[in-house]
Coordinates of C-alpha atoms in Angstrom, one line a residue:
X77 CA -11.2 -29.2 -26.7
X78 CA -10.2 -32.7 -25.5
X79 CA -11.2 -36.5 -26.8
X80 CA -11.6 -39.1 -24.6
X81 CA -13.1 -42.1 -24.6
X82 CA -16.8 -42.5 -23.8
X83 CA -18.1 -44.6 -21.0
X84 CA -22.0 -43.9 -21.4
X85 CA -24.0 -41.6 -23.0
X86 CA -26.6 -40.0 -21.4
X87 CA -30.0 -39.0 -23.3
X88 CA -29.0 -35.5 -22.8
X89 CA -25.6 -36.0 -24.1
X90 CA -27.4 -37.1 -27.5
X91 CA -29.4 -34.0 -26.9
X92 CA -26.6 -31.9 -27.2
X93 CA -25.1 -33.9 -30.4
X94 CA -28.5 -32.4 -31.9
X95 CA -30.1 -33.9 -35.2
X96 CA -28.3 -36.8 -37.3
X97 CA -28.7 -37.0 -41.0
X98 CA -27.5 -34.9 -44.1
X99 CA -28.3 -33.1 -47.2
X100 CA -26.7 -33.8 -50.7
X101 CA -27.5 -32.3 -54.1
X102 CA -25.5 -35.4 -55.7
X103 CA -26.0 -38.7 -55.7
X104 CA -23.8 -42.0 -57.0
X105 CA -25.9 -43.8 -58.9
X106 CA -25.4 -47.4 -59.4
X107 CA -25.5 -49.2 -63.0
X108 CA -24.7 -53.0 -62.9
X109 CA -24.4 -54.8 -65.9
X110 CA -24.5 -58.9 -66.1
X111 CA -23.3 -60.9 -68.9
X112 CA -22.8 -64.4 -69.1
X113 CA -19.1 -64.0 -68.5
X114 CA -18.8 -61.0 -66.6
X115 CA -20.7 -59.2 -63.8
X116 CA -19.7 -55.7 -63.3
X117 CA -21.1 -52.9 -60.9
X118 CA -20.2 -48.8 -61.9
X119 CA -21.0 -45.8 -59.3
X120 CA -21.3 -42.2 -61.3
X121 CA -21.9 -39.2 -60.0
X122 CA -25.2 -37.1 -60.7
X123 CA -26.6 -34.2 -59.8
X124 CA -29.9 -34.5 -58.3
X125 CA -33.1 -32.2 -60.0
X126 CA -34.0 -32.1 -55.8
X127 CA -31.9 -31.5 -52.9
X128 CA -31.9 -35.0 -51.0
X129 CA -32.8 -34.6 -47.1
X130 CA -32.4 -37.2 -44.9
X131 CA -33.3 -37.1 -41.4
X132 CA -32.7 -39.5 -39.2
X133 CA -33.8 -40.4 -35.5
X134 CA -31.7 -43.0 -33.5
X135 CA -34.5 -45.3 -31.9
X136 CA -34.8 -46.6 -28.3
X137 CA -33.2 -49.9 -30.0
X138 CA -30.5 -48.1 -31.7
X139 CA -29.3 -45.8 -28.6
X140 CA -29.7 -49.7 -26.4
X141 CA -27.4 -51.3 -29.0
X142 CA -25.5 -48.1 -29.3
X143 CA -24.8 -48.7 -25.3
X144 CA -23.5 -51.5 -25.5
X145 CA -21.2 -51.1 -28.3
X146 CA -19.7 -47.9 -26.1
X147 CA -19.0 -50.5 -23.2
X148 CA -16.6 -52.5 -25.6
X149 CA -14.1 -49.3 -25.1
X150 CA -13.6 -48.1 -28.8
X151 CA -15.6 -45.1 -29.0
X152 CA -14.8 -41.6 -28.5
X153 CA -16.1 -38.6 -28.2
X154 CA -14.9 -34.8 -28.6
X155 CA -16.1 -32.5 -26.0
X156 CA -15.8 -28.7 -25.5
X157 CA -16.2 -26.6 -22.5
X158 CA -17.7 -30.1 -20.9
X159 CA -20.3 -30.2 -23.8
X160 CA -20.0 -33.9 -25.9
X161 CA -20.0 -32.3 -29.9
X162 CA -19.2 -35.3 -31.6
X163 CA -18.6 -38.4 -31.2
X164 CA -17.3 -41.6 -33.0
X165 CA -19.0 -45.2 -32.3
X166 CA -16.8 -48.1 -32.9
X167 CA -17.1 -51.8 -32.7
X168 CA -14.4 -54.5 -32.7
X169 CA -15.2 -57.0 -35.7
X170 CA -12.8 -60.0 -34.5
X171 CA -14.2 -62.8 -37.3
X172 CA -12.3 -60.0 -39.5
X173 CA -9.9 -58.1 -37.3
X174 CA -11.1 -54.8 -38.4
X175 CA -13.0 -52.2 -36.4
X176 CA -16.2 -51.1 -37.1
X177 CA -17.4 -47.6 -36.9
X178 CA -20.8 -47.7 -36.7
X179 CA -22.3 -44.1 -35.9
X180 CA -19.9 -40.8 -36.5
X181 CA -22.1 -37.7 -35.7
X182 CA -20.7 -33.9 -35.4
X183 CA -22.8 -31.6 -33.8
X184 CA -24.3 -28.9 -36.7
X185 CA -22.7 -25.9 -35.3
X186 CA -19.3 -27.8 -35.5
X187 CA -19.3 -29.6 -38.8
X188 CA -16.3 -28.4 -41.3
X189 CA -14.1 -27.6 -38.8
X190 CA -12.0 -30.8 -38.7
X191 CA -13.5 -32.1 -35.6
X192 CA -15.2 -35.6 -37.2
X193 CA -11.8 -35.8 -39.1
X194 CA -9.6 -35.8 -35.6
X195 CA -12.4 -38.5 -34.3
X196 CA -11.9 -40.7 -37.4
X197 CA -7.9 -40.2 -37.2
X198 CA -8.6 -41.2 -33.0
X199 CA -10.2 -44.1 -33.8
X200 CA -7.5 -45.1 -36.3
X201 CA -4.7 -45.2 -34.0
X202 CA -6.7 -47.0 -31.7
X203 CA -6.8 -50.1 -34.6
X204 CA -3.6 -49.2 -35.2
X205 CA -2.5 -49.6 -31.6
X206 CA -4.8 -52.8 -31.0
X207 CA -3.9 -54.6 -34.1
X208 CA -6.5 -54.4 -36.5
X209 CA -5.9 -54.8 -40.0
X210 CA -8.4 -52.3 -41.2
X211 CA -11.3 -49.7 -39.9
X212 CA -14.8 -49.7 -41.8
X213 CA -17.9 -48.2 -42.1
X214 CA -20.8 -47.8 -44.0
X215 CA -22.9 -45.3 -45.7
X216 CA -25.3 -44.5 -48.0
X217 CA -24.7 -43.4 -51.7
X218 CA -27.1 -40.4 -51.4
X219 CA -24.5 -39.3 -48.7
X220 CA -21.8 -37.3 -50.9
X221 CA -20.7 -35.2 -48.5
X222 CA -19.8 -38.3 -46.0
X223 CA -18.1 -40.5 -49.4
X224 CA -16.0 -37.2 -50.4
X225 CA -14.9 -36.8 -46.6
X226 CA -14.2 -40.0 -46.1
X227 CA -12.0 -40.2 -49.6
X228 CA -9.9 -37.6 -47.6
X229 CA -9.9 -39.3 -45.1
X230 CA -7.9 -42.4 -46.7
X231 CA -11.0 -44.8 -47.0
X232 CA -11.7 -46.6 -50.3
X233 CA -15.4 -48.0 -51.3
X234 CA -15.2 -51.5 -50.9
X235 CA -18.4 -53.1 -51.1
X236 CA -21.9 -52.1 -52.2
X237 CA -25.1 -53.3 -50.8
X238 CA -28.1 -52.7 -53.0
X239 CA -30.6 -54.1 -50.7
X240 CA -30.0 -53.1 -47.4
X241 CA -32.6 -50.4 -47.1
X242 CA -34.8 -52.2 -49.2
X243 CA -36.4 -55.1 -50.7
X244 CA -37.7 -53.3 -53.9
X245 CA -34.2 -51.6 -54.7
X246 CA -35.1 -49.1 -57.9
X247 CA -32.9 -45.9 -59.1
X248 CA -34.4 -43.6 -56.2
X249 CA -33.5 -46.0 -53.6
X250 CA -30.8 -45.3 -51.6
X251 CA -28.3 -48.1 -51.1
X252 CA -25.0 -48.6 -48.9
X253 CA -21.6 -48.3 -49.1
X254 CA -18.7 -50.0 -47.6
X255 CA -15.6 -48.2 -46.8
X256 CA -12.6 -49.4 -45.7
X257 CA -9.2 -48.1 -44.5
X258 CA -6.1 -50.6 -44.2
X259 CA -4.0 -49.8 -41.2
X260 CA -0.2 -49.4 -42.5

């Protein structure tokens, strides 16, 4: 096993990465309440009557803008026997001095076996190193596996978007959350 950092990615190497998305029986579900003096917003955890799938395809656009990103030099990617099985994409955010991990994706055949954890820890000690003040990321509140991970992973919810997925935002909908880790 060895990480290094990624140059390109090849349409094969996202081949081998297989299919991105995730499955969760729980959701956090969102209740804001507004009062004249106050405004306050309160994520619970539910179980779900359904399991939630979501599958997700990166598009032409999102493996173009995904290139570029890789270029910057803050991406990395875990490879056995040769073979990319995960990988960790990460963006410099200078107007805030953190970095930005935009796509973290673990082969199936390799999830729970601590290999998106010694990505996340990689990309880390590269803030660390560069002097950031913080890495962050973003996901979705349907995606309890990814919140739990990333809670033992260090990373506290931060913000919440309720409309980034949608303009109509209603119970079902899913909606995004920020995550960020300080560097000490």
């Amino acid at each position: 096993m060895e990480i290094k950092r990624i140059e390109n990615l090849s349409q094969e190497d996202w081949l081998q990465l297989g299919s991105f998305g995730y499955q969760s029986t729980q959701k956090y579900e969102l209740t804001k309440v507004v009062t004249q003096g106050s405004f306050s917003m309160q994520l619970t955890l539910i179980n779900l009557d359904d399991i939630y799938v979501k599958e997700e395809l990166n598009s032409t656009d999102d493996l173009k803008r995904y290139a570029e990103i890789i270029q910057l030099g803050f991406s990395y990617g875990l490879f056995m026997d040769g073979r990319l099985i995960a990988l960790a994409i990460a963006e410099p955010q200078h107007w805030n001095n953190t970095l930005m991990i935009w796509h973290l994706q673990v082969n199936a055949k390799y999830i729970r076996k601590g290999y998106g954890r010694l990505l996340i820890d990689k990309v880390y000690e590269l803030a660390q190193e560069k002097g950031f003040r913080a890495v962050t990321l973003e996901t979705q509140n349907t995606n309890v596996p990814a919140i739990h991970f990333y809670l033992q992973c260090g990373y506290q919810i931060e913000g919440i978007d309720v409309s980034l997925y949608s303009n109509n935002p209603s119970q079902n909908d899913e909606i995004a959350l920020y995550m960020r880790k300080m560097i000490k």
